[in-house]
């Protein structure tokens, strides 16, 4: 059989290798049922702006066809997604960029800060803007300029391996 293949089908080995590669890619590229389930929960909770308690709500469990997951498992995967997104942003964040800040206080108790980076790019607008952080300040009871600077220093250094010396404008 091997002699026949070698004599009559000169590219048989290449075809066999191609078939093996296609089978491998099919297996690798298809997400597992578990991964699809976690993705569906992440999508539903985050895009639907649902509280984490939605995961354990008896009505959610009753009417959802998703396999249940715990809040701790959900948070673990959500943290993993956040870490991955931060790594992706770090990879394309240039050495020089401007920061855009938006802060507000919710229910007179928690002060939130949204931090965006804006920089030149090759898109049709000539610049890109990306969300770097959306969080309360490091010390939730201080709303001073110093507290904002401390947060920016911490966020740039610990999350994106940058510093205020990379910032050209705020």
GROMACS .gro file of C-alpha atoms in nm, residues 14-126:
model
  113
   14UNK     CA    1   0.147   1.624   0.219
   15UNK     CA    2  -0.229   1.557   0.193
   16UNK     CA    3  -0.214   1.337   0.502
   17UNK     CA    4  -0.029   1.608   0.697
   18UNK     CA    5  -0.281   1.867   0.578
   19UNK     CA    6  -0.570   1.649   0.697
   20UNK     CA    7  -0.404   1.603   1.035
   21UNK     CA    8  -0.357   1.979   1.066
   22UNK     CA    9  -0.720   2.049   0.975
   23UNK     CA   10  -0.839   1.798   1.236
   24UNK     CA   11  -0.607   1.957   1.492
   25UNK     CA   12  -0.734   2.307   1.413
   26UNK     CA   13  -1.095   2.189   1.438
   27UNK     CA   14  -1.030   2.059   1.787
   28UNK     CA   15  -0.828   2.363   1.896
   29UNK     CA   16  -1.060   2.629   1.754
   30UNK     CA   17  -1.385   2.492   1.897
   31UNK     CA   18  -1.449   2.617   2.249
   32UNK     CA   19  -1.550   2.366   2.510
   33UNK     CA   20  -1.904   2.359   2.642
   34UNK     CA   21  -1.771   2.488   2.972
   35UNK     CA   22  -1.597   2.782   2.804
   36UNK     CA   23  -1.910   2.866   2.606
   37UNK     CA   24  -2.111   2.857   2.929
   38UNK     CA   25  -1.872   3.092   3.111
   39UNK     CA   26  -1.862   3.327   2.810
   40UNK     CA   27  -2.242   3.335   2.798
   41UNK     CA   28  -2.264   3.423   3.169
   42UNK     CA   29  -1.997   3.695   3.128
   43UNK     CA   30  -2.180   3.839   2.831
   44UNK     CA   31  -2.521   3.829   3.000
   45UNK     CA   32  -2.407   3.982   3.330
   46UNK     CA   33  -2.171   4.245   3.186
   47UNK     CA   34  -2.361   4.358   2.877
   48UNK     CA   35  -2.696   4.324   3.052
   49UNK     CA   36  -2.560   4.527   3.346
   50UNK     CA   37  -2.684   4.266   3.590
   51UNK     CA   38  -2.565   4.239   3.951
   52UNK     CA   39  -2.353   3.936   4.039
   53UNK     CA   40  -2.641   3.810   4.253
   54UNK     CA   41  -2.827   3.753   3.924
   55UNK     CA   42  -2.620   3.432   3.894
   56UNK     CA   43  -2.779   3.281   4.203
   57UNK     CA   44  -3.129   3.423   4.163
   58UNK     CA   45  -3.381   3.134   4.167
   59UNK     CA   46  -3.573   3.278   3.869
   60UNK     CA   47  -3.253   3.312   3.666
   61UNK     CA   48  -3.169   2.951   3.742
   62UNK     CA   49  -3.523   2.839   3.662
   63UNK     CA   50  -3.549   3.008   3.321
   64UNK     CA   51  -3.191   2.994   3.199
   65UNK     CA   52  -3.063   2.709   2.984
   66UNK     CA   53  -2.705   2.789   3.094
   67UNK     CA   54  -2.529   2.562   3.340
   68UNK     CA   55  -2.509   2.735   3.676
   69UNK     CA   56  -2.181   2.876   3.803
   70UNK     CA   57  -2.097   3.028   4.139
   71UNK     CA   58  -2.031   3.395   4.194
   72UNK     CA   59  -1.670   3.311   4.289
   73UNK     CA   60  -1.618   3.120   3.965
   74UNK     CA   61  -1.773   3.405   3.769
   75UNK     CA   62  -1.544   3.659   3.939
   76UNK     CA   63  -1.240   3.440   3.869
   77UNK     CA   64  -1.314   3.436   3.497
   78UNK     CA   65  -1.408   3.803   3.491
   79UNK     CA   66  -1.075   3.890   3.655
   80UNK     CA   67  -0.901   3.676   3.394
   81UNK     CA   68  -1.073   3.864   3.111
   82UNK     CA   69  -0.982   4.200   3.269
   83UNK     CA   70  -0.618   4.092   3.303
   84UNK     CA   71  -0.610   3.979   2.939
   85UNK     CA   72  -0.763   4.307   2.818
   86UNK     CA   73  -0.511   4.506   3.024
   87UNK     CA   74  -0.226   4.308   2.866
   88UNK     CA   75  -0.366   4.376   2.517
   89UNK     CA   76  -0.395   4.749   2.590
   90UNK     CA   77  -0.040   4.754   2.731
   91UNK     CA   78   0.089   4.597   2.411
   92UNK     CA   79  -0.039   4.876   2.186
   93UNK     CA   80  -0.034   5.176   2.423
   94UNK     CA   81   0.233   5.410   2.281
   95UNK     CA   82   0.507   5.579   2.480
   96UNK     CA   83   0.333   5.916   2.464
   97UNK     CA   84  -0.040   5.968   2.521
   98UNK     CA   85  -0.289   6.207   2.678
   99UNK     CA   86  -0.514   6.115   2.970
  100UNK     CA   87  -0.882   6.202   2.984
  101UNK     CA   88  -1.044   6.186   3.327
  102UNK     CA   89  -1.408   6.166   3.423
  103UNK     CA   90  -1.500   6.143   3.789
  104UNK     CA   91  -1.825   6.136   3.981
  105UNK     CA   92  -1.965   6.039   4.317
  106UNK     CA   93  -2.238   5.779   4.349
  107UNK     CA   94  -2.494   5.805   4.628
  108UNK     CA   95  -2.271   6.057   4.808
  109UNK     CA   96  -2.039   5.777   4.920
  110UNK     CA   97  -1.814   5.631   4.650
  111UNK     CA   98  -1.612   5.848   4.414
  112UNK     CA   99  -1.540   5.678   4.081
  113UNK     CA  100  -1.275   5.772   3.829
  114UNK     CA  101  -1.274   5.677   3.461
  115UNK     CA  102  -0.935   5.717   3.294
  116UNK     CA  103  -0.895   5.713   2.916
  117UNK     CA  104  -0.576   5.729   2.709
  118UNK     CA  105  -0.590   5.915   2.379
  119UNK     CA  106  -0.311   5.891   2.122
  120UNK     CA  107  -0.228   5.922   1.754
  121UNK     CA  108  -0.326   5.631   1.533
  122UNK     CA  109  -0.367   5.540   1.168
  123UNK     CA  110  -0.746   5.517   1.179
  124UNK     CA  111  -0.973   5.758   0.991
  125UNK     CA  112  -0.991   5.998   1.288
  126UNK     CA  113  -0.615   6.015   1.332
   0.00000   0.00000   0.00000
